[in-house]
Amino acid sequence: MKKSRFWSFMLLLVMALFLAACNSDSSTTEKESEKDTSGDTSTTTEGSSAEGGVVTFGTDTAPEGVYDPAYSGSIVDSYIQGFTMEGIYDVNDKLEYVPNLATWEISEDKLTYTFTFQKGVKWHNGEELTVDDWVFALETLAHPDYDGPRFNYAEGIKGAKAKKEGKADKIEGIEVVDPYTVKITFEEVKINNLENLWSNPMPKKHYEGIAVKDLSESKQVRENPVGLGPFKVKKVVDGEYSELERFDDYWKGKPQLDGVIVKVIDPSLAAGAFQNGEIDIMAIKPQSVKELEALDNVRIEETNGVSYSYIGLRFGHRDKATLKNVADFDKFKSKELRQALLYAINRPAMIDAFLEGKATVANTVIPSTFWTAAKESDLNKYEYDPEKAKELLASAGYVDKDGDGFVEDPNGQPFKISFGHYAGNAAFEGRSQAIIQSWNDIGVKTELATGSLIEFNLYNDMKDNDDAALEAFFGSWSMGADPDPSGLWGNDAEWNFGRWVDAKNQELLNKGLSEEAFDKDKRMATYVEWQKHFNEELPGLPLWENLDLYGINNRLQGVHINAVGFQTDVYKWNIKE
């Protein structure tokens, strides 16, 4: 199909808009980029390396300044934690969980995991890591006064829910054997119990004397953090930069760099900052690629990943007292309406216009990086077809009865969608208008929620609180390393912002985690069936998978990029002479 005049205009508009700043999203779960794994993508260039020196990581968003992973929500804070913190396990290039701070053995009944910790691992304050630090973290997440967003990483442990509800003082399923050995027993057998278990110890002695209700705002979390990673926080200047220095007693070996600076950079100035050596590495937007490729001292790394963008649709609200999602909003009850909305969007044109072609159309919400992703031949591709969209609307009773060019609902009442999008770089305005125009073009009246793009943190609060203005909303989701889609699409998932509740959906998601799922072929079959169900029902509208893009100064060596990030073994980063 030929592009409409709208798209010709939009492409010209975008050429101008992209001269403006390009801000990135700032949430660990809501972000634009995605990543994939195809082996070792670390690069080296000729020249000798020398120990020492400081490199600068550029970010277009200031950190919130929350340095303990149990409390943070900002992607920039997570970048800093990637230099300063360590977890029980790591994720390799094949998206497999591998031992890091500890190894583990699984009981015959698959309910109990016995973890054995490395000896001699030091916190930045000189204290030795023991299992007590990890147990302290798990008990904190399950404490009734814990106000962070990570309880879901402890709730699978036997007795964790009882503690969270104030019915127990300790988590029943945790048994400390000795200072380096602990047993964790889960409520039920699931294929991803390990993947869903909180990985980061918390320095118990560092937090001694602080009530759980006060931890998130404490100086120990926000000003004087203690970690296990190769670098430690030295200085923070709010809104400008964080200075990290080498931790000589890092358990894997002395880091090669003297330090790392995480610096806030205006993205419109990124090319100049790279050219003059002001920054050494930065996650970049597609619109920056051509300008950076012209620089002799910069290389571009790109990889597919574990994230995707989609349009969420409102089906109900979250009962925060029961932690259940309640489907009580019927605007998108018609499957034909939902399908029509996707047929109406020219996704390839949007990818060209707003992502410089650095993305691929997605018809599933399990990215192609994962072995569980369904084949395209198994799915309806929903190729751009506005006439098909109009036919579906008419068949479902959405007809223009008053001649104003917009359909009424099957009951003859006016029908209008309030669509929300967060503020950010110049492309976001064009992207939101393209979606709105696509729906208006098929006769579905659509307006921008609140009349303008919404500040990012406020936008997330609005989704959390089921704001009536967000009937449909743009979102992006990063899955992590496990292919389980329950975090966003489970019937009662907190981040199921559309509040879609569907019996078959939950049945298949549960099956994909059950004991049967230990058979890889059976798990694959279950997830393919789930994707077919999602693809037919469309509780959300899949848009695309992005590429993760990084600009790296050639003087920085040892950077290893895979589907889950760029911070594998940062203690090996070095500067080439």
Coordinates of C-alpha atoms in Angstrom, one line a residue:
M1 CA 0.0 0.0 0.0
K2 CA 1.2 3.5 -0.8
K3 CA 1.8 5.9 2.0
S4 CA -0.8 8.5 2.5
R5 CA -0.2 12.3 2.2
F6 CA -0.1 12.3 6.0
W7 CA 3.0 10.2 6.0
S8 CA 4.7 12.2 3.3
F9 CA 4.1 15.3 5.5
M10 CA 5.2 13.5 8.6
L11 CA 8.5 12.4 7.2
L12 CA 9.3 16.0 6.3
L13 CA 8.3 17.1 9.7
V14 CA 10.4 14.5 11.4
M15 CA 13.5 15.6 9.5
A16 CA 13.1 19.0 11.2
L17 CA 12.1 17.7 14.6
F18 CA 15.1 15.5 14.9
L19 CA 17.4 18.5 15.0
A20 CA 16.0 19.0 18.5
A21 CA 17.1 17.2 21.6
C22 CA 16.5 13.5 21.9
N23 CA 15.7 12.5 25.5
S24 CA 15.4 8.8 26.4
D25 CA 12.9 7.2 28.7
S26 CA 13.8 6.9 32.4
S27 CA 12.4 3.8 33.8
T28 CA 13.7 0.3 34.2
T29 CA 10.5 -1.1 32.7
E30 CA 9.4 1.7 30.4
K31 CA 12.1 2.4 27.9
E32 CA 12.5 2.8 24.2
S33 CA 15.5 0.5 23.4
E34 CA 15.8 -3.2 23.1
K35 CA 18.5 -5.7 22.9
D36 CA 19.3 -9.1 21.4
T37 CA 22.1 -11.7 21.8
S38 CA 24.1 -13.1 19.0
G39 CA 27.3 -14.0 20.7
D40 CA 30.2 -11.8 21.9
T41 CA 29.8 -8.2 20.8
S42 CA 32.7 -6.8 22.7
T43 CA 35.1 -5.0 20.4
T44 CA 38.8 -4.2 20.4
T45 CA 40.9 -2.0 18.2
E46 CA 44.6 -2.0 17.7
G47 CA 46.8 -0.4 20.3
S48 CA 48.0 -1.2 23.8
S49 CA 45.9 -0.8 26.9
A50 CA 47.1 0.8 30.1
E51 CA 45.8 0.4 33.6
G52 CA 44.1 3.5 35.1
G53 CA 42.2 6.4 33.7
V54 CA 38.6 7.6 34.0
V55 CA 35.9 7.1 31.5
T56 CA 32.6 9.0 31.2
F57 CA 29.2 7.4 30.6
G58 CA 26.7 9.9 29.2
T59 CA 23.0 9.8 30.0
D60 CA 20.4 12.3 28.9
T61 CA 18.4 11.9 32.2
A62 CA 19.6 12.8 35.6
P63 CA 19.6 10.0 38.2
E64 CA 17.0 10.0 40.9
G65 CA 19.7 9.2 43.4
V66 CA 18.5 5.9 44.7
Y67 CA 21.5 3.6 44.9
D68 CA 20.0 0.4 46.3
P69 CA 18.3 -1.7 43.7
A70 CA 15.5 -2.7 46.1
Y71 CA 14.2 0.9 46.0
S72 CA 15.2 2.4 42.7
G73 CA 13.0 2.8 39.6
S74 CA 15.2 5.0 37.3
I75 CA 17.1 3.5 34.4
V76 CA 20.0 5.9 35.2
D77 CA 20.1 4.7 38.8
S78 CA 20.3 1.2 37.5
Y79 CA 23.2 2.1 35.3
I80 CA 25.1 3.4 38.3
Q81 CA 24.2 0.2 40.2
G82 CA 25.7 -1.8 37.2
F83 CA 29.0 -0.3 38.3
T84 CA 28.6 -0.5 42.0
M85 CA 26.4 -3.5 42.9
E86 CA 26.6 -7.3 42.4
G87 CA 24.0 -10.1 42.3
I88 CA 23.7 -13.7 43.2
Y89 CA 23.6 -14.6 39.5
D90 CA 24.4 -13.1 36.1
V91 CA 22.9 -13.5 32.7
N92 CA 25.0 -14.7 29.9
D93 CA 24.8 -14.1 26.1
K94 CA 22.4 -17.0 25.7
L95 CA 20.0 -15.4 28.3
E96 CA 20.9 -18.2 30.8
Y97 CA 21.2 -17.5 34.5
V98 CA 24.7 -18.4 35.7
P99 CA 26.4 -18.3 39.2
N100 CA 28.0 -15.0 40.3
L101 CA 28.2 -14.4 44.1
A102 CA 26.8 -17.9 44.7
T103 CA 26.2 -21.3 43.2
W104 CA 23.1 -23.4 43.8
E105 CA 21.7 -26.9 43.9
I106 CA 18.1 -27.8 43.4
S107 CA 16.3 -30.5 45.4
E108 CA 14.7 -33.5 43.8
D109 CA 11.2 -32.1 44.3
K110 CA 12.4 -28.8 42.7
L111 CA 11.1 -26.8 45.7
T112 CA 14.3 -26.1 47.6
Y113 CA 17.4 -24.3 46.3
T114 CA 20.6 -24.5 48.4
F115 CA 22.9 -21.5 47.7
T116 CA 26.6 -21.5 48.5
F117 CA 28.2 -18.1 48.6
Q118 CA 31.7 -17.1 47.6
K119 CA 34.0 -16.6 50.6
G120 CA 36.0 -13.4 51.0
V121 CA 33.7 -11.1 49.0
K122 CA 34.0 -7.6 50.5
W123 CA 31.5 -4.8 50.7
H124 CA 32.8 -1.3 50.0
N125 CA 33.0 -0.6 53.7
G126 CA 35.3 -3.6 54.2
E127 CA 32.7 -6.0 55.8
E128 CA 32.6 -9.5 54.4
L129 CA 29.5 -10.6 52.5
T130 CA 27.6 -13.4 54.2
V131 CA 24.2 -15.0 53.6
D132 CA 22.8 -12.8 56.3
D133 CA 23.1 -9.9 53.9
W134 CA 21.0 -11.6 51.3
V135 CA 18.5 -12.9 53.9
F136 CA 18.2 -9.3 55.2
A137 CA 17.3 -8.2 51.7
L138 CA 14.7 -10.9 51.2
E139 CA 13.2 -10.2 54.6
T140 CA 13.1 -6.5 53.9
L141 CA 11.3 -6.9 50.6
A142 CA 8.6 -9.0 52.4
H143 CA 8.3 -6.6 55.4
P144 CA 4.9 -4.9 55.8
D145 CA 6.6 -1.5 55.9
Y146 CA 8.7 -2.0 52.8
D147 CA 7.7 0.8 50.3
G148 CA 9.7 -0.2 47.3
P149 CA 8.5 -1.9 44.1
R150 CA 10.3 -5.3 44.4
F151 CA 8.2 -7.5 46.7
N152 CA 7.3 -9.7 43.7
Y153 CA 10.9 -10.9 43.7
A154 CA 10.4 -12.4 47.2
E155 CA 6.7 -13.4 47.2
G156 CA 7.3 -16.9 45.7
I157 CA 9.3 -18.0 48.8
K158 CA 7.2 -20.1 51.2
G159 CA 5.8 -17.8 53.9
A160 CA 6.8 -14.5 52.2
K161 CA 3.1 -13.5 51.8
A162 CA 2.4 -14.3 55.4
K163 CA 5.1 -11.9 56.5
K164 CA 4.0 -9.2 54.1
E165 CA 0.5 -9.5 55.5
G166 CA 1.9 -9.1 59.1
K167 CA 1.0 -12.7 60.0
A168 CA 4.6 -13.8 60.5
D169 CA 7.9 -12.2 61.8
K170 CA 10.1 -14.2 59.4
I171 CA 9.9 -15.9 56.0
E172 CA 9.3 -19.5 56.7
G173 CA 11.0 -20.8 53.6
I174 CA 14.5 -19.3 54.5
E175 CA 16.9 -21.5 56.4
V176 CA 20.4 -20.3 57.1
V177 CA 22.8 -23.3 57.3
D178 CA 26.0 -21.4 58.0
P179 CA 27.5 -18.0 57.1
Y180 CA 27.9 -19.1 53.5
T181 CA 25.0 -21.5 52.9
V182 CA 21.3 -20.8 52.9
K183 CA 18.3 -22.9 51.7
I184 CA 15.3 -21.2 50.0
T185 CA 12.1 -23.2 49.8
F186 CA 9.4 -22.0 47.4
E187 CA 5.6 -22.2 47.7
E188 CA 5.3 -24.2 44.5
V189 CA 7.3 -25.6 41.7
K190 CA 7.9 -23.1 38.9
I191 CA 10.4 -23.2 36.0
N192 CA 11.6 -19.7 36.8
N193 CA 11.7 -19.6 40.6
L194 CA 15.4 -18.8 40.4
E195 CA 14.9 -16.0 37.8
N196 CA 12.1 -14.4 39.9
L197 CA 14.2 -14.5 43.1
W198 CA 15.7 -11.2 44.3
S199 CA 19.4 -11.4 43.5
N200 CA 21.0 -8.4 45.3
P201 CA 22.2 -8.7 48.9
M202 CA 21.8 -5.6 51.1
P203 CA 24.6 -4.5 53.5
K204 CA 22.9 -5.5 56.8
K205 CA 25.4 -3.7 59.1
H206 CA 25.4 -0.6 57.0
Y207 CA 21.6 -0.4 57.5
E208 CA 21.7 -1.4 61.1
G209 CA 19.3 0.7 63.3
I210 CA 17.2 2.0 60.4
A211 CA 13.6 1.0 60.4
V212 CA 12.3 -0.6 57.2
K213 CA 9.8 2.2 56.8
D214 CA 12.7 4.8 56.8
L215 CA 15.2 2.9 54.6
S216 CA 14.1 4.3 51.2
E217 CA 14.8 7.9 52.3
S218 CA 17.9 7.1 54.4
K219 CA 21.3 8.6 53.7
Q220 CA 22.7 5.1 53.4
V221 CA 20.5 4.5 50.4
R222 CA 20.6 8.0 48.8
E223 CA 23.9 9.6 49.9
N224 CA 26.3 7.0 51.3
P225 CA 25.7 3.7 49.4
V226 CA 27.7 0.6 50.0
G227 CA 28.0 -2.0 47.3
L228 CA 29.9 -5.1 46.2
G229 CA 30.8 -3.9 42.7
P230 CA 34.1 -2.9 41.1
F231 CA 33.4 0.8 41.6
K232 CA 32.1 2.7 44.6
V233 CA 30.3 6.1 44.8
K234 CA 32.7 8.9 45.6
K235 CA 30.8 12.1 44.8
V236 CA 27.3 13.1 43.5
V237 CA 26.3 16.5 42.1
D238 CA 22.5 16.4 41.7
G239 CA 21.4 16.8 38.2
E240 CA 24.9 16.9 36.8
Y241 CA 27.1 13.8 37.4
S242 CA 28.0 10.9 39.7
E243 CA 31.7 10.2 40.3
L244 CA 32.6 6.5 40.9
E245 CA 36.1 5.4 42.0
R246 CA 37.8 2.0 41.8
F247 CA 37.3 -0.5 44.6
D248 CA 40.7 -2.2 44.9
D249 CA 39.3 -5.1 46.9
Y250 CA 36.7 -6.1 44.3
W251 CA 36.4 -9.9 44.5
K252 CA 36.9 -10.7 40.9
G253 CA 40.1 -8.7 40.7
K254 CA 41.3 -5.1 40.7
P255 CA 39.4 -3.0 38.1
Q256 CA 41.6 -1.7 35.3
L257 CA 40.1 1.8 35.4
D258 CA 40.6 4.4 38.1
G259 CA 37.0 5.4 37.9
V260 CA 33.8 6.1 36.0
I261 CA 31.8 9.3 35.7
V262 CA 28.1 9.1 35.0
K263 CA 27.3 12.5 33.4
V264 CA 24.1 14.1 32.2
I265 CA 24.5 15.2 28.6
D266 CA 22.1 17.2 26.4
P267 CA 21.5 14.6 23.7
S268 CA 21.5 17.3 21.0
L269 CA 25.2 17.9 22.0
A270 CA 26.2 14.2 22.2
A271 CA 28.1 14.2 18.9
G272 CA 30.2 17.1 20.0
A273 CA 30.7 15.6 23.4
F274 CA 32.0 12.4 21.8
Q275 CA 34.2 14.3 19.3
N276 CA 36.0 16.3 22.0
G277 CA 36.3 13.3 24.4
E278 CA 33.8 14.6 26.9
I279 CA 32.0 11.2 27.0
D280 CA 33.2 7.7 26.2
I281 CA 30.0 5.7 26.0
M282 CA 26.3 6.4 25.8
A283 CA 23.0 4.7 24.8
I284 CA 21.9 6.6 21.7
K285 CA 18.7 7.1 19.8
P286 CA 18.4 6.1 16.1
Q287 CA 18.4 9.7 15.0
S288 CA 22.0 10.1 16.4
V289 CA 23.5 7.3 14.4
K290 CA 24.4 9.1 11.1
E291 CA 26.0 12.0 12.9
L292 CA 28.1 9.7 15.1
E293 CA 29.1 7.4 12.3
A294 CA 30.8 10.4 10.7
L295 CA 33.2 10.7 13.6
D296 CA 36.6 8.9 13.3
N297 CA 36.9 8.3 17.1
V298 CA 33.5 6.7 17.7
R299 CA 32.1 3.3 16.9
I300 CA 28.4 2.3 16.9
E301 CA 27.3 -1.0 18.5
E302 CA 23.8 -2.3 17.9
T303 CA 22.0 -5.4 19.1
N304 CA 18.5 -6.7 19.2
G305 CA 17.1 -7.2 22.6
V306 CA 14.4 -8.1 25.1
S307 CA 12.1 -5.1 24.8
Y308 CA 9.2 -3.9 22.7
S309 CA 6.8 -1.0 22.3
Y310 CA 3.1 -1.4 22.4
I311 CA -0.2 0.5 22.9
G312 CA -2.0 -0.4 26.1
L313 CA -5.8 -0.5 26.2
R314 CA -7.8 0.1 29.4
F315 CA -10.0 -2.8 30.6
G316 CA -10.5 -1.9 34.3
H317 CA -8.7 -0.9 37.4
R318 CA -6.5 -2.3 40.1
D319 CA -7.9 -3.0 43.6
K320 CA -4.8 -2.0 45.6
A321 CA -6.3 -3.5 48.8
T322 CA -6.5 -7.1 47.3
L323 CA -3.8 -6.6 44.7
K324 CA -6.2 -7.8 42.0
N325 CA -7.0 -6.4 38.6
V326 CA -10.7 -5.8 38.0
A327 CA -12.1 -5.7 34.5
D328 CA -14.9 -3.1 34.7
F329 CA -14.3 -0.8 31.8
D330 CA -15.9 -2.0 28.6
K331 CA -14.8 0.5 26.0
F332 CA -12.4 -2.0 24.3
K333 CA -14.5 -5.1 25.0
S334 CA -15.0 -5.7 21.2
K335 CA -12.2 -7.8 19.8
E336 CA -13.0 -6.5 16.3
L337 CA -12.5 -2.9 17.5
R338 CA -9.1 -3.8 19.0
Q339 CA -8.1 -5.6 15.7
A340 CA -9.3 -2.6 13.7
L341 CA -7.1 -0.3 15.7
L342 CA -4.0 -2.3 14.9
Y343 CA -4.9 -2.7 11.2
A344 CA -5.2 1.1 11.0
I345 CA -1.6 1.8 12.1
N346 CA 1.1 1.9 9.4
R347 CA 3.9 0.4 11.6
P348 CA 6.6 0.2 8.9
A349 CA 6.1 3.8 8.0
M350 CA 6.3 4.8 11.7
I351 CA 9.5 2.8 12.1
D352 CA 11.0 4.7 9.1
A353 CA 9.7 8.1 10.3
F354 CA 10.5 7.9 14.0
L355 CA 13.1 5.2 14.4
E356 CA 15.3 5.7 11.3
G357 CA 14.4 2.1 10.4
K358 CA 16.1 0.8 13.6
A359 CA 13.3 -1.5 14.6
T360 CA 11.2 -4.4 13.3
V361 CA 7.4 -4.8 13.3
A362 CA 6.2 -7.1 16.2
N363 CA 3.1 -9.1 16.2
T364 CA 3.8 -10.8 19.5
V365 CA 5.0 -9.5 22.9
I366 CA 7.7 -12.1 23.3
P367 CA 10.7 -10.6 21.4
S368 CA 12.4 -12.6 18.7
T369 CA 15.5 -12.8 20.9
F370 CA 13.8 -15.5 23.0
W371 CA 13.7 -19.1 22.0
T372 CA 10.0 -19.1 22.9
A373 CA 9.1 -16.5 20.3
A374 CA 6.4 -17.7 17.9
K375 CA 7.2 -17.8 14.2
E376 CA 5.6 -15.1 12.0
S377 CA 3.8 -17.8 10.1
D378 CA 1.9 -18.7 13.4
L379 CA 0.5 -15.2 13.8
N380 CA -1.8 -12.8 12.1
K381 CA 0.6 -10.0 10.8
Y382 CA -2.0 -7.2 10.9
E383 CA -0.4 -5.5 7.9
Y384 CA -1.6 -1.9 7.4
D385 CA -5.0 -2.1 5.9
P386 CA -7.4 0.8 6.8
E387 CA -10.2 -0.7 4.7
K388 CA -10.0 -3.9 6.6
A389 CA -10.1 -1.9 9.8
K390 CA -13.3 -0.2 8.6
E391 CA -14.9 -3.5 7.8
L392 CA -14.2 -4.9 11.2
L393 CA -15.6 -1.8 12.8
A394 CA -18.8 -2.1 10.8
S395 CA -19.2 -5.8 11.6
A396 CA -19.0 -5.0 15.3
G397 CA -21.6 -2.3 15.1
Y398 CA -19.3 0.8 15.1
V399 CA -21.0 2.9 12.4
D400 CA -21.2 6.6 11.6
K401 CA -24.9 7.2 12.2
D402 CA -24.9 11.0 12.4
G403 CA -22.7 11.7 9.3
D404 CA -19.9 13.5 11.1
G405 CA -17.2 11.2 9.9
F406 CA -16.8 9.3 13.1
V407 CA -18.4 6.1 14.3
E408 CA -20.8 5.7 17.2
D409 CA -20.7 2.6 19.4
P410 CA -23.1 -0.3 18.9
N411 CA -25.6 1.4 21.1
G412 CA -25.6 4.5 19.0
Q413 CA -23.7 6.6 21.5
P414 CA -20.8 8.9 20.7
F415 CA -17.5 7.0 20.8
K416 CA -14.1 8.6 21.5
I417 CA -10.7 7.4 22.6
S418 CA -8.4 9.4 24.9
F419 CA -4.9 8.4 24.0
G420 CA -1.9 9.2 26.2
H421 CA 1.9 9.5 25.5
Y422 CA 4.7 10.6 27.7
A423 CA 6.9 13.6 26.9
G424 CA 10.5 13.2 25.6
N425 CA 12.4 13.6 22.4
A426 CA 11.1 15.4 19.3
A427 CA 9.9 12.1 17.7
F428 CA 7.4 11.5 20.5
E429 CA 5.1 14.3 19.4
G430 CA 5.1 13.0 15.8
R431 CA 4.6 9.4 16.9
S432 CA 1.6 10.2 19.1
Q433 CA 0.0 12.3 16.4
A434 CA 0.6 9.6 13.8
I435 CA -1.3 7.1 16.0
I436 CA -4.1 9.5 16.6
Q437 CA -4.4 10.4 12.9
S438 CA -4.4 6.7 12.0
W439 CA -7.5 6.1 14.2
N440 CA -9.2 9.2 13.1
D441 CA -8.7 8.2 9.5
I442 CA -10.8 5.0 10.0
G443 CA -13.5 7.0 11.8
V444 CA -12.6 6.3 15.4
K445 CA -12.4 9.7 17.0
T446 CA -9.3 10.0 19.0
E447 CA -7.8 12.9 21.1
L448 CA -4.6 13.3 23.0
A449 CA -5.1 12.8 26.7
T450 CA -4.7 16.1 28.7
G451 CA -4.1 17.9 25.4
S452 CA -0.4 17.4 25.4
L453 CA 2.4 14.9 26.1
I454 CA 2.7 14.1 29.8
E455 CA 5.9 14.4 31.9
F456 CA 7.3 10.9 32.2
N457 CA 7.1 10.3 36.0
L458 CA 3.5 11.8 36.1
Y459 CA 2.6 9.5 33.1
N460 CA 3.7 6.5 35.1
D461 CA 1.8 7.6 38.1
M462 CA -1.3 8.0 36.0
K463 CA -1.0 4.5 34.7
D464 CA -0.4 3.2 38.2
N465 CA -3.5 4.9 39.4
D466 CA -5.7 4.0 36.5
D467 CA -6.2 7.6 35.5
A468 CA -9.4 8.0 33.4
A469 CA -7.6 10.1 30.9
L470 CA -5.4 7.1 29.7
E471 CA -8.0 5.0 27.9
A472 CA -5.2 4.0 25.5
F473 CA -1.6 4.7 26.1
F474 CA 1.9 4.2 24.5
G475 CA 4.3 2.0 26.5
S476 CA 7.5 0.1 26.2
W477 CA 8.5 -3.0 28.2
S478 CA 11.8 -4.8 28.9
M479 CA 11.4 -8.4 29.8
G480 CA 14.7 -9.2 31.3
A481 CA 16.3 -12.5 30.6
D482 CA 13.4 -14.9 31.2
P483 CA 10.7 -15.3 28.5
D484 CA 7.8 -15.4 30.9
P485 CA 5.5 -12.6 29.9
S486 CA 3.5 -12.7 33.2
G487 CA 5.1 -9.5 34.6
L488 CA 3.1 -7.4 32.1
W489 CA 0.3 -9.6 31.1
G490 CA -0.6 -11.8 34.1
N491 CA -4.2 -11.3 35.2
D492 CA -3.2 -9.7 38.5
A493 CA 0.2 -8.4 37.5
E494 CA 0.9 -4.9 39.0
W495 CA 2.3 -3.7 35.7
N496 CA -0.7 -5.1 33.7
F497 CA -1.6 -1.4 33.3
G498 CA -4.5 -2.1 31.0
R499 CA -6.0 -4.5 33.7
W500 CA -6.8 -7.2 31.2
V501 CA -8.3 -10.2 32.9
D502 CA -8.8 -13.3 30.8
A503 CA -9.1 -16.9 32.0
K504 CA -7.3 -18.6 29.1
N505 CA -4.5 -16.0 29.4
Q506 CA -3.8 -16.9 33.0
E507 CA -4.2 -20.6 32.4
L508 CA -1.5 -20.6 29.7
L509 CA 0.8 -18.4 31.7
N510 CA 0.6 -20.7 34.7
K511 CA 1.2 -23.7 32.5
G512 CA 4.3 -22.0 31.1
L513 CA 5.8 -21.9 34.6
S514 CA 4.5 -25.2 35.9
E515 CA 6.5 -28.4 36.5
E516 CA 5.5 -29.5 33.0
A517 CA 7.5 -26.5 31.7
F518 CA 10.8 -28.1 32.8
D519 CA 10.4 -30.0 29.5
K520 CA 11.7 -27.3 27.1
D521 CA 9.6 -28.5 24.2
K522 CA 6.4 -28.4 26.2
R523 CA 7.2 -24.9 27.5
M524 CA 7.8 -23.7 23.9
A525 CA 4.5 -25.2 22.8
T526 CA 2.6 -23.5 25.7
Y527 CA 4.1 -20.1 24.9
V528 CA 3.4 -20.4 21.2
E529 CA -0.2 -21.2 22.1
W530 CA -0.3 -18.2 24.4
Q531 CA 1.1 -15.9 21.7
K532 CA -1.5 -17.1 19.3
H533 CA -4.2 -16.3 21.9
F534 CA -2.7 -12.8 22.5
N535 CA -2.3 -12.2 18.8
E536 CA -6.0 -13.0 18.3
E537 CA -7.4 -11.2 21.3
L538 CA -5.0 -8.1 21.2
P539 CA -5.4 -6.9 24.8
G540 CA -2.6 -4.6 23.8
L541 CA -1.4 -3.6 20.3
P542 CA 2.2 -4.7 19.6
L543 CA 4.1 -2.2 17.6
W544 CA 7.8 -3.0 17.2
E545 CA 11.1 -4.3 18.6
N546 CA 13.8 -1.7 18.6
L547 CA 17.5 -2.1 18.3
D548 CA 19.7 -1.1 21.3
L549 CA 22.3 1.4 20.1
Y550 CA 25.4 2.5 21.8
G551 CA 28.0 5.1 20.8
I552 CA 31.5 4.2 22.2
N553 CA 34.7 6.2 22.0
N554 CA 37.4 4.0 20.4
R555 CA 39.7 4.6 23.3
L556 CA 37.4 2.6 25.6
Q557 CA 38.0 -1.1 25.2
G558 CA 36.6 -4.2 26.9
V559 CA 32.9 -3.3 26.6
H560 CA 30.7 -6.3 26.2
I561 CA 27.2 -5.8 24.9
N562 CA 24.5 -8.4 24.9
A563 CA 20.7 -8.6 25.0
V564 CA 20.4 -7.4 28.7
G565 CA 22.9 -4.5 28.6
F566 CA 26.4 -3.2 28.2
Q567 CA 27.8 -3.7 31.8
T568 CA 29.1 -7.2 31.8
D569 CA 32.4 -7.4 33.6
V570 CA 32.9 -3.6 33.7
Y571 CA 36.0 -4.3 35.8
K572 CA 37.7 -5.3 32.5
W573 CA 37.0 -2.0 30.9
N574 CA 40.3 -0.3 29.9
I575 CA 41.6 2.7 28.0
K576 CA 43.7 2.1 24.8
E577 CA 46.8 4.3 24.5

